[in-house]
PDB file of C-alpha atoms and ligand atoms in Angstrom:
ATOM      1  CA  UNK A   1      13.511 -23.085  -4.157  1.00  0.00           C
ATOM      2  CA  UNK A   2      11.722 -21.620  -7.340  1.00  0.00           C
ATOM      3  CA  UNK A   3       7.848 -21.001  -8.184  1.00  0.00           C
ATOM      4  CA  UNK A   4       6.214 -19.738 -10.549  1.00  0.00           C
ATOM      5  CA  UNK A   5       2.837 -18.379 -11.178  1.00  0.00           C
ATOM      6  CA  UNK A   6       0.201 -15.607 -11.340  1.00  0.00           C
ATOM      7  CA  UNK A   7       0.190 -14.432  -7.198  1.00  0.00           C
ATOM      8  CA  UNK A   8      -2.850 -13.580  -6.000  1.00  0.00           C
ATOM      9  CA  UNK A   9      -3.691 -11.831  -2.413  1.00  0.00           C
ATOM     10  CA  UNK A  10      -2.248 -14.069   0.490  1.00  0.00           C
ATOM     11  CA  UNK A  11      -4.400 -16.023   2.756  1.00  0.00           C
ATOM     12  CA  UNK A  12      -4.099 -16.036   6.552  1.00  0.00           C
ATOM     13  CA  UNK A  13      -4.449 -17.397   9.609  1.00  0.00           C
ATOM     14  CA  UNK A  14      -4.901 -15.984  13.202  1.00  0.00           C
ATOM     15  CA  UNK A  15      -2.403 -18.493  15.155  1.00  0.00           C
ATOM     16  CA  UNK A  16      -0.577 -16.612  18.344  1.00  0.00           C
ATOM     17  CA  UNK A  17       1.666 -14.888  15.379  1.00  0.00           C
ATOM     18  CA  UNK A  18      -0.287 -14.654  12.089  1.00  0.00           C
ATOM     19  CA  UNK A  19       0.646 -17.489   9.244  1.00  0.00           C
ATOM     20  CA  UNK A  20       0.717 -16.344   5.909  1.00  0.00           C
ATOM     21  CA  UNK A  21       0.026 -18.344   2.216  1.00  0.00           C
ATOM     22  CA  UNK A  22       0.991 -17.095  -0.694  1.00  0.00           C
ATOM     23  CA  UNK A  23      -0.894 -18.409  -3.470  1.00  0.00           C
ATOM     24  CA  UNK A  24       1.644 -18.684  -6.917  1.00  0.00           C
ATOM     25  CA  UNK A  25       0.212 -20.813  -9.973  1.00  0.00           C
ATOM     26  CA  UNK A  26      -1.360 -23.469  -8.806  1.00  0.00           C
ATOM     27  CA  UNK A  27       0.518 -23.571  -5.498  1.00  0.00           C
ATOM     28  CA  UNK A  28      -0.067 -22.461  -1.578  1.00  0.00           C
ATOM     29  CA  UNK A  29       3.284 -21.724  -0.637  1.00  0.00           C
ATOM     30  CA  UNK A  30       3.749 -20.806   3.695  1.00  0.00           C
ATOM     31  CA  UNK A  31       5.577 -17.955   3.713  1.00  0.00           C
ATOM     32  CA  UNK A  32       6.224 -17.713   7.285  1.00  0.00           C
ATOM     33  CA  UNK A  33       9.264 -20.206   6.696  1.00  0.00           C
ATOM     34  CA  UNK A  34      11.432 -17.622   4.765  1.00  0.00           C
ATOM     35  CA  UNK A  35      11.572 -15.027   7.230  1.00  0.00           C
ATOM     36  CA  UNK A  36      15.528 -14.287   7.345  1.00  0.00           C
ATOM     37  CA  UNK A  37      15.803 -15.869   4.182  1.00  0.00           C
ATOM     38  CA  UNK A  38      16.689 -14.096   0.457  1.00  0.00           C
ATOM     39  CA  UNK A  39      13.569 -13.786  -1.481  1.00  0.00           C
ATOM     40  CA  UNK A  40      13.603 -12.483  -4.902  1.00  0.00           C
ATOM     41  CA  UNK A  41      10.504 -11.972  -6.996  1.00  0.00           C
ATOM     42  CA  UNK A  42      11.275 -11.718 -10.803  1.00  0.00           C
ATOM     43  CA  UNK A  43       8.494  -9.978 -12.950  1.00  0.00           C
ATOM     44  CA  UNK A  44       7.841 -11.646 -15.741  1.00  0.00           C
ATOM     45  CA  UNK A  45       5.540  -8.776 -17.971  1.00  0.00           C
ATOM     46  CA  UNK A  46       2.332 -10.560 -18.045  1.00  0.00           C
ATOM     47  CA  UNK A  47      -0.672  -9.953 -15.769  1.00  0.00           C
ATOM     48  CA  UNK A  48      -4.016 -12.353 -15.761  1.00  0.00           C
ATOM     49  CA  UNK A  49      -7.488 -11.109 -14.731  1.00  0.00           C
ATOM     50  CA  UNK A  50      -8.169 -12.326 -11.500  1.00  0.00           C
ATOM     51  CA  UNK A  51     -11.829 -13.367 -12.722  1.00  0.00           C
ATOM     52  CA  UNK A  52     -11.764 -14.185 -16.324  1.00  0.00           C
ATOM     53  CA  UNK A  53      -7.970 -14.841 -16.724  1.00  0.00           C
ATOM     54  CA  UNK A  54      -7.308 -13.466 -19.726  1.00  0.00           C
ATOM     55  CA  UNK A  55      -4.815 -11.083 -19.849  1.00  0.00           C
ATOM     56  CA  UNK A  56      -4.790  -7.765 -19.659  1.00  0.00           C
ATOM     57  CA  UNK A  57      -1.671  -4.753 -20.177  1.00  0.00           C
ATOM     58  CA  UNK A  58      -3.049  -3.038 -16.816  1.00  0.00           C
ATOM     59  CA  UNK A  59      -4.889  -4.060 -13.626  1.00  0.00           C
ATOM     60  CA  UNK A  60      -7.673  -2.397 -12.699  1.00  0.00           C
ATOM     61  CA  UNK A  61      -9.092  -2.216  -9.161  1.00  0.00           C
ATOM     62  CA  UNK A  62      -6.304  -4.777  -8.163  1.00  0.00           C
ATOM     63  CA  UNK A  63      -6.448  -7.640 -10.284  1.00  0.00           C
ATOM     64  CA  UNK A  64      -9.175  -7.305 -12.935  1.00  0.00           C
ATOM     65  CA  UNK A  65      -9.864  -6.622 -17.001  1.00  0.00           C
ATOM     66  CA  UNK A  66     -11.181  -3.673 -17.845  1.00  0.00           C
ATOM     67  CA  UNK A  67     -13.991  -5.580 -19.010  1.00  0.00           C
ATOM     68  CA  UNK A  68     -14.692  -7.377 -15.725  1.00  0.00           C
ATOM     69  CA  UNK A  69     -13.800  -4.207 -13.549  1.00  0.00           C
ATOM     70  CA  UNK A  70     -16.708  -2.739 -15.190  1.00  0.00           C
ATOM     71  CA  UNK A  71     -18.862  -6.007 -15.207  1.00  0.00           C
ATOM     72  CA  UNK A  72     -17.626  -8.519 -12.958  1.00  0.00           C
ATOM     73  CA  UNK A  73     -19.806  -8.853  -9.119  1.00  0.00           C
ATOM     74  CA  UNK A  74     -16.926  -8.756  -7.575  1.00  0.00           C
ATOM     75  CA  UNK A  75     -15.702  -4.943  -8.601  1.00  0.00           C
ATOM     76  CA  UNK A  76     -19.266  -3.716  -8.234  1.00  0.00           C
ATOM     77  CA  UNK A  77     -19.635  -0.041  -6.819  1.00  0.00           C
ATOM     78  CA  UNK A  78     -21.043  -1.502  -3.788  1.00  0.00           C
ATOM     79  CA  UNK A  79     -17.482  -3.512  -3.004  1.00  0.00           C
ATOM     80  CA  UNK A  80     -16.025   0.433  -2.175  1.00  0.00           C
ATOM     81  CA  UNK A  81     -18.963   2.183  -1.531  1.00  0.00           C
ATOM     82  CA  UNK A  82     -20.983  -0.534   0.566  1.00  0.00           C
ATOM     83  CA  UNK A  83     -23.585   2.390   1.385  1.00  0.00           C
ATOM     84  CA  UNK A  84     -25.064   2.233  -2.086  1.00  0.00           C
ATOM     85  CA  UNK A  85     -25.282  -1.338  -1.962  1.00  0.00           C
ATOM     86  CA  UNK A  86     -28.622  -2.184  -3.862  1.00  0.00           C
ATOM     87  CA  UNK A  87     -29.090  -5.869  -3.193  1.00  0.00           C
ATOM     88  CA  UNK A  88     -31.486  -5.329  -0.938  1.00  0.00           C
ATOM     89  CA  UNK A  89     -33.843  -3.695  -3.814  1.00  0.00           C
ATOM     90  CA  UNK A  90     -33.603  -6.838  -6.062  1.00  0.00           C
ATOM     91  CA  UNK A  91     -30.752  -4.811  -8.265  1.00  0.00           C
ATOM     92  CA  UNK A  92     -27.273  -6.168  -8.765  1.00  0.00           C
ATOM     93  CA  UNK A  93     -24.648  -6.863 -11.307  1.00  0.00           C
ATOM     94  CA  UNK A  94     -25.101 -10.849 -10.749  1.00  0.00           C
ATOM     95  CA  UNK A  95     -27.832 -11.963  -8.295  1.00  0.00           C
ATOM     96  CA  UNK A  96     -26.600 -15.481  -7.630  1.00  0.00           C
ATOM     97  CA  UNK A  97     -22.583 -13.400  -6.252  1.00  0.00           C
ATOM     98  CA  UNK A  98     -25.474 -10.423  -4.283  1.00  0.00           C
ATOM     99  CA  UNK A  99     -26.740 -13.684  -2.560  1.00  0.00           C
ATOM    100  CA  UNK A 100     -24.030 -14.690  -1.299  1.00  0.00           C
ATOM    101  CA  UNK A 101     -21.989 -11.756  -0.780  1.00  0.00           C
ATOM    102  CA  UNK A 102     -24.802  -8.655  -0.118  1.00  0.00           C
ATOM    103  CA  UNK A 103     -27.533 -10.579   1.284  1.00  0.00           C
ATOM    104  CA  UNK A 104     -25.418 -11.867   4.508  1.00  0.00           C
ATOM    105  CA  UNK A 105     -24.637 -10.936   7.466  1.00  0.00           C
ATOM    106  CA  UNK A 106     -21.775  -8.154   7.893  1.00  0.00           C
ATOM    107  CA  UNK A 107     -19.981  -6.618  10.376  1.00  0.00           C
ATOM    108  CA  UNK A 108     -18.882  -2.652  11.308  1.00  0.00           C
ATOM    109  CA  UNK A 109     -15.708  -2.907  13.324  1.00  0.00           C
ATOM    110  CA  UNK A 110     -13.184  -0.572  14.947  1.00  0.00           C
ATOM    111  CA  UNK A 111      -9.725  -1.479  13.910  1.00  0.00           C
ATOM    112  CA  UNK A 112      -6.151   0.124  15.202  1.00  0.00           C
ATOM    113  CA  UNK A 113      -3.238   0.103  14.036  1.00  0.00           C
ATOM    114  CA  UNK A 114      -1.266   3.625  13.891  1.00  0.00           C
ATOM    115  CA  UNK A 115      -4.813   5.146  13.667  1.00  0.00           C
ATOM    116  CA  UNK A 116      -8.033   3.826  14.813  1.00  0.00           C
ATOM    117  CA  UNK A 117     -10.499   2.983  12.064  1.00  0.00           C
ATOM    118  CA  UNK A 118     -14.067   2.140  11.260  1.00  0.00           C
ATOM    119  CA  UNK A 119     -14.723  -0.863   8.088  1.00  0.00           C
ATOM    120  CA  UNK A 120     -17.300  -3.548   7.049  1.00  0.00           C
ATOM    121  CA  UNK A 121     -16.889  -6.798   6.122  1.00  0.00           C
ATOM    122  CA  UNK A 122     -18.818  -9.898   5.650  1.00  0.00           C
ATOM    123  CA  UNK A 123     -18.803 -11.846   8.831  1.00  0.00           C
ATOM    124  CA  UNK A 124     -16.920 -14.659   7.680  1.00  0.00           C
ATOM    125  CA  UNK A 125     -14.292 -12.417   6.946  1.00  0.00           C
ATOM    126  CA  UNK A 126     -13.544 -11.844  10.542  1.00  0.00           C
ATOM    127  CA  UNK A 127     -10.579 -11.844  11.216  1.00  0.00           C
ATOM    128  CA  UNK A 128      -9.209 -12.184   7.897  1.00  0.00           C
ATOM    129  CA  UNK A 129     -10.041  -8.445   6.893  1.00  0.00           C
ATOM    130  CA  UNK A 130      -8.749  -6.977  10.281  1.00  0.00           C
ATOM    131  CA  UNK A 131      -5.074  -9.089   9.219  1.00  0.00           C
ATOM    132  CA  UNK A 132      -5.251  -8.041   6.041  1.00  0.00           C
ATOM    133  CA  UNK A 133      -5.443  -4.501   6.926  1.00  0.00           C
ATOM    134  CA  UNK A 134      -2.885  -4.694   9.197  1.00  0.00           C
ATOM    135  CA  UNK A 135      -4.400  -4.126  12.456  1.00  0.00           C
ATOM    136  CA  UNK A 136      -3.159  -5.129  15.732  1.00  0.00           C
ATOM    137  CA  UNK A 137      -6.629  -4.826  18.113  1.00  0.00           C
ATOM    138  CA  UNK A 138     -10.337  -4.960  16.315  1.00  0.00           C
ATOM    139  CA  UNK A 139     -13.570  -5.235  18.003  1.00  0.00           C
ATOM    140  CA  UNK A 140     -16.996  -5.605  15.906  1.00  0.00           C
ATOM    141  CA  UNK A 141     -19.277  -2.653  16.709  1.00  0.00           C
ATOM    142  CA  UNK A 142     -22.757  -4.269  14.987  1.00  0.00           C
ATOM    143  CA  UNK A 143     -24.024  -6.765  13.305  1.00  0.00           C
ATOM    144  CA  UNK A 144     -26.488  -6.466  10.365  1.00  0.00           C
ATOM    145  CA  UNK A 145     -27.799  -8.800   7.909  1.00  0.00           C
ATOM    146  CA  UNK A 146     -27.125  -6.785   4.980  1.00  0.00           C
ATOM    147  CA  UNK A 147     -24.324  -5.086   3.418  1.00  0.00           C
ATOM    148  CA  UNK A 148     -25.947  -1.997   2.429  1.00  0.00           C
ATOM    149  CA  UNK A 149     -26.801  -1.353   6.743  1.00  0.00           C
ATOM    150  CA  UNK A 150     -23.662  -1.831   7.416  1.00  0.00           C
ATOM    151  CA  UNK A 151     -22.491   0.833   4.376  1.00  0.00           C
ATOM    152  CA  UNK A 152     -24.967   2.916   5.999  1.00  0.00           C
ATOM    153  CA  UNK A 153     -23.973   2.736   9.722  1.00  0.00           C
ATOM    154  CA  UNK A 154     -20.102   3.276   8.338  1.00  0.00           C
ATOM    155  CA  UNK A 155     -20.660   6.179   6.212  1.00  0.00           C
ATOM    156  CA  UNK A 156     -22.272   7.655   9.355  1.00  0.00           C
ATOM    157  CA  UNK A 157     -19.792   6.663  11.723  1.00  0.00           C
ATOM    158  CA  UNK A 158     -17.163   8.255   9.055  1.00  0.00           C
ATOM    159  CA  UNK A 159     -17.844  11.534   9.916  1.00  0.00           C
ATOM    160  CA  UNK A 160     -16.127  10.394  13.505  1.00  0.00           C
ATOM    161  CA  UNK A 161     -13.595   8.081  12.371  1.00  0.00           C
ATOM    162  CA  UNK A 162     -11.539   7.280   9.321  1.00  0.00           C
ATOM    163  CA  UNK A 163     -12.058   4.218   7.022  1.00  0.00           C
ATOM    164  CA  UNK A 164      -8.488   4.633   5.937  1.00  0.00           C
ATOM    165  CA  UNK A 165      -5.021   2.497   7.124  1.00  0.00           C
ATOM    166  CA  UNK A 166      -2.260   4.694   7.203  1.00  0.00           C
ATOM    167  CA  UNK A 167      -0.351   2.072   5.659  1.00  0.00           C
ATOM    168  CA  UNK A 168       3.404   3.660   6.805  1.00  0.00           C
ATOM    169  CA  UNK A 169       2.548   3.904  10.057  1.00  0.00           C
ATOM    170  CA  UNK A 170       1.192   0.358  10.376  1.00  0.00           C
ATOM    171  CA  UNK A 171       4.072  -0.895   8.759  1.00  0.00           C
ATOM    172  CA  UNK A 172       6.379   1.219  10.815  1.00  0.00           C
ATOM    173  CA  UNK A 173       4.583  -1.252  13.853  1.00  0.00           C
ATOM    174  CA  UNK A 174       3.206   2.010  15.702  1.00  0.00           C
ATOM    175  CA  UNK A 175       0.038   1.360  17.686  1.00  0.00           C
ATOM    176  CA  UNK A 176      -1.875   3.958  18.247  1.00  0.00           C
ATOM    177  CA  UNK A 177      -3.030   3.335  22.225  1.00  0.00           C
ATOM    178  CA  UNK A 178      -6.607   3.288  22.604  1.00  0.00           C
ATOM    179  CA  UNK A 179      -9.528   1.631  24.959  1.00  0.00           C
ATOM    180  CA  UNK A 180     -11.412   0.264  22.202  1.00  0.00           C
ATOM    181  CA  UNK A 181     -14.126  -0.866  24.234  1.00  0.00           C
ATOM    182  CA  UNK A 182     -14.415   2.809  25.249  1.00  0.00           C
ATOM    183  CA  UNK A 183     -14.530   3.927  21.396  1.00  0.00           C
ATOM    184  CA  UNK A 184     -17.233   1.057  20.587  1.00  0.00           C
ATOM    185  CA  UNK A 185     -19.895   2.288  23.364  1.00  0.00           C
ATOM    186  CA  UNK A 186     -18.889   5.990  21.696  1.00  0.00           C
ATOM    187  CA  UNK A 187     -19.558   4.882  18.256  1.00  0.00           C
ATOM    188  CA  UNK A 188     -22.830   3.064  19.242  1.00  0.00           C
ATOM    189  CA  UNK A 189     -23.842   6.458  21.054  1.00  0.00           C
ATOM    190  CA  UNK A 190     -23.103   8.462  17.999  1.00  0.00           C
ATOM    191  CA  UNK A 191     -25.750   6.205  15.826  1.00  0.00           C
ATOM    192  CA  UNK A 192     -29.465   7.127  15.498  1.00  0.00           C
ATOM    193  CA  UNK A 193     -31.937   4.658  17.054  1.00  0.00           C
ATOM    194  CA  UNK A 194     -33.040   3.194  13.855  1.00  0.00           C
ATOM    195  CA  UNK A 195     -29.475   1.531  12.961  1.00  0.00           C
ATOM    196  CA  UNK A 196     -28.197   1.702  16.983  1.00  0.00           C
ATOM    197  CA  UNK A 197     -30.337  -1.883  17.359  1.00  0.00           C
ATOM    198  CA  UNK A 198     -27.517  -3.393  15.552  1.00  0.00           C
ATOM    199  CA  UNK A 199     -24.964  -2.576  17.956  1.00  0.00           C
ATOM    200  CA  UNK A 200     -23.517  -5.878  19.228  1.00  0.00           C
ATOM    201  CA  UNK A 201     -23.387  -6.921  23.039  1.00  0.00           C
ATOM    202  CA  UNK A 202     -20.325  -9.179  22.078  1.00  0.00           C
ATOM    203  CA  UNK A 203     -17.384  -7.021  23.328  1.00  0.00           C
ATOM    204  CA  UNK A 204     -14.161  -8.974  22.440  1.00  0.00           C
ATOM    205  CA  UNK A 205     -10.973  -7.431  21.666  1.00  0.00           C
ATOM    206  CA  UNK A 206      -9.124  -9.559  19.014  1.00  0.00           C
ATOM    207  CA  UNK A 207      -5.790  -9.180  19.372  1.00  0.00           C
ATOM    208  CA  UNK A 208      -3.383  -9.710  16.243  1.00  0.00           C
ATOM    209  CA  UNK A 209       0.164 -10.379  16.328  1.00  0.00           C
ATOM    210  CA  UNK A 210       2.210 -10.148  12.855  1.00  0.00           C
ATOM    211  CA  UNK A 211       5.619 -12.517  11.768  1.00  0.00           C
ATOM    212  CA  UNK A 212       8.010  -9.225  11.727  1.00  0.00           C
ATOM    213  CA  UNK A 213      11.486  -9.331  13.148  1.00  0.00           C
ATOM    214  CA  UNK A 214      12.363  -6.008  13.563  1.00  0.00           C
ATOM    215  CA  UNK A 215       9.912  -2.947  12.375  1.00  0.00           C
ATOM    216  CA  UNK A 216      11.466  -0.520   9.944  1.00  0.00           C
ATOM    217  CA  UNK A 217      12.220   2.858  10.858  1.00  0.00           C
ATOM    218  CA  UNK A 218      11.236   4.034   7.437  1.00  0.00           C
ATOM    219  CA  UNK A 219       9.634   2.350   4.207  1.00  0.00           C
ATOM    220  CA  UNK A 220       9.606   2.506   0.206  1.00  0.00           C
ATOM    221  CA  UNK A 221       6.772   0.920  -1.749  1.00  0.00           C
ATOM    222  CA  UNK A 222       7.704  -1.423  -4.214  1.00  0.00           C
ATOM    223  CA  UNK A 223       6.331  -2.256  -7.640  1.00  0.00           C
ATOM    224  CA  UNK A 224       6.319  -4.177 -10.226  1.00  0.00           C
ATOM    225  CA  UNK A 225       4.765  -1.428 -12.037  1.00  0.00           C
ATOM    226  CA  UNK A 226       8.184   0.515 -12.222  1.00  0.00           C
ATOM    227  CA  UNK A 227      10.788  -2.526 -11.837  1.00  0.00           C
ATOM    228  CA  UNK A 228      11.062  -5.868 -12.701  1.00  0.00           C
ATOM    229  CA  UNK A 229      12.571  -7.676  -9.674  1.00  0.00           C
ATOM    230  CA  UNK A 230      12.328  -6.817  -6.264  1.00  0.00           C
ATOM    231  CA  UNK A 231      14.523  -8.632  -4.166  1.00  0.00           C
ATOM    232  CA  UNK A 232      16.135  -8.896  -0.056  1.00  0.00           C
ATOM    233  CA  UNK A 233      16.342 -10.518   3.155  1.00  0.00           C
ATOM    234  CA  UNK A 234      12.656 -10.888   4.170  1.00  0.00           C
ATOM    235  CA  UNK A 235      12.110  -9.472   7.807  1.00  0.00           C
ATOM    236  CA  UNK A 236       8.704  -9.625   8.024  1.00  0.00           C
ATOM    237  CA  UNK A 237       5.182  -9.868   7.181  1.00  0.00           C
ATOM    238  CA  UNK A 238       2.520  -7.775   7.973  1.00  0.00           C
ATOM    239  CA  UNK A 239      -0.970  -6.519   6.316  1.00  0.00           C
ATOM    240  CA  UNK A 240      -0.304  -7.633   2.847  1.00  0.00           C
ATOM    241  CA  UNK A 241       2.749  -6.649   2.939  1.00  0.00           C
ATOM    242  CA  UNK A 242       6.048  -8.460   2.328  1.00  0.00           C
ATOM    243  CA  UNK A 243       8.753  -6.708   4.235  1.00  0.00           C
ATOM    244  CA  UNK A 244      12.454  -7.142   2.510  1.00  0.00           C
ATOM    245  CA  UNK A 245      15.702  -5.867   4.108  1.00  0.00           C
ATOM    246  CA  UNK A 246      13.414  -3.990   7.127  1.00  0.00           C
ATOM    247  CA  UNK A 247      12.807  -1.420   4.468  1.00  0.00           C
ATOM    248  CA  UNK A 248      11.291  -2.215   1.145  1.00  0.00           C
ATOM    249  CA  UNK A 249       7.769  -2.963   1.293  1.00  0.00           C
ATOM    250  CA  UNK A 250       5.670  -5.302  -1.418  1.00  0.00           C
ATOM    251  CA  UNK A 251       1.956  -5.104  -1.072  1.00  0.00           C
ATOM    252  CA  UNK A 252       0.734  -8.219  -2.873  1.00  0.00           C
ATOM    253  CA  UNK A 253      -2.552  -7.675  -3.166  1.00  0.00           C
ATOM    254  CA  UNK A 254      -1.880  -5.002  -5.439  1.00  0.00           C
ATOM    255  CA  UNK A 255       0.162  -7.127  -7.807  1.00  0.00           C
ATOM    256  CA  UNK A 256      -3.330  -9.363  -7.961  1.00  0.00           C
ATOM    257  CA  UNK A 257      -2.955 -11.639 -11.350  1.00  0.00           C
ATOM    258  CA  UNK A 258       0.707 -11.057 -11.885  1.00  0.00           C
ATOM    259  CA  UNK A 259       2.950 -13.594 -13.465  1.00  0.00           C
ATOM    260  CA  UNK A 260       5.782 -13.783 -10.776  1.00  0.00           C
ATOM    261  CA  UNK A 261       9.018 -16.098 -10.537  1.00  0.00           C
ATOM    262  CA  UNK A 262       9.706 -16.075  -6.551  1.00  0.00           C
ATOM    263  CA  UNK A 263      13.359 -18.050  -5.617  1.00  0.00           C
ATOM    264  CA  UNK A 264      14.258 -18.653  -2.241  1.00  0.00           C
ATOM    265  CA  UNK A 265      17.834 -19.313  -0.714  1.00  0.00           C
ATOM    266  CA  UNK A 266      19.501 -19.267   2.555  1.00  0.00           C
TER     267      UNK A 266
HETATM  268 ZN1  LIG B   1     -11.371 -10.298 -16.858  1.00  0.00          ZN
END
């Protein structure tokens, strides 16, 4: 089987054992299907802005035009650095996009993989984020209806906990063994009153199980950045992440806007 297309980031679903879509062109391709079987990606030197599609010699911020990663809503400041999130004052790059994605509800969450780690997200992101990150428990630790509180209550709770994935370790499959429930009533002590009231009485544990056969023992990133074809029995999926011969690792959300030939055999 061959496709062809500009990839973009893959799209989940939380079944008992995560299902994964790659999106190629115009097509939604399951990828689940071709674990065990020989994937090959083929480069083929041309990458597309994921907003404007034109295209561009580099990516910037994973998948845009210079011109849209400095003008585009969707690489505003506030999409890393949530905190200085200025919807709230009226001031935006686009106030139709702040609407819908700065002026609704978010989430702080706990997330573990090989480390434990605080994040934000919108809440109908949940638990798309936590998969995408790679995490194997989550639990939401408040509820706000901004995205700027929730910047603020995770910049605080940073000085406690991490906003990074170590993204060897996850892929490595070690789980770092916590009580997250434990963590979540620590976090919500840790908060001053004013942004404590958003602390959530909903304490479920999402647990997230990945499509991986066998986790490597060691990984190397691949990219299209430094070689054209990246190629291999795929073993697994996990995060992002496509995992080829239980060693090489592709993260396609990085290769955002690509134009990628992808053949499958037995
Ligand atoms: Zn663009």
């Amino acid at each position: 089987m061959k496709y062809q297309g500009n990839i973009k980031k893959m799209t989940c679903d939380l079944s008992d054992t995560v299902e994964y879509v790659l999106p190629i062109g115009g097509e939604r391709v399951s990828i689940n299907q071709f674990i065990d079987k020989k994937v090959s990606f083929n480069y083929l030197h041309q990458i597309n802005c994921i907003a404007c599609g034109k295209k561009t010699n580099k990516s910037f911020g994973q998948g845009f035009c210079y011109t849209c990663f400095t003008q585009a809503p969707e690489a505003s400041e506030c999409v890393l650095q949530p905190d200085k999130c200025q919807a709230h004052l009226g001031i935006s790059r686009d106030a139709e996009w702040a609407k819908q994605h700065c002026l609704v509800p978010h989430v702080v969450y706990l997330a573990v993989s090989s480390n434990i780690k605080i994040g934000i997200t919108r809440k109908t992101q949940v638990p798309t984020r936590w998969i995408d990150q790679g995490a194997s428990f989550a639990i939401i630790v408040a509820e706000t209806p901004n995205r700027h509180i929730a910047g603020t209550i995770e910049k605080f709770l940073m000085q406690h906990y991490t906003d990074k994935t170590s993204w060897q370790g996850m892929l490595k499959g070690n789980v770092m063994e916590t009580d997250l429930l434990a963590e979540k009533e620590k976090a919500c002590q840790y908060l001053p009153a004013e942004l404590k009231q958003y602390c959530t009485a909903d304490n479920k544990i999402t647990e997230i199980n990945f499509p991986v056969n066998q986790f490597p023992a060691k990984v190397k990133s691949a990219t299209f950045d430094k070689t054209d074809k990246v190629a291999g029995t795929l073993t697994g999926i996990k995060g992002q992440y496509l995992i080829l011969d239980n060693t090489n690792v592709l993260n396609i959300r990085r290769h955002n806007g690509y134009l990628i030939e992808m053949d499958v055999t037995d």
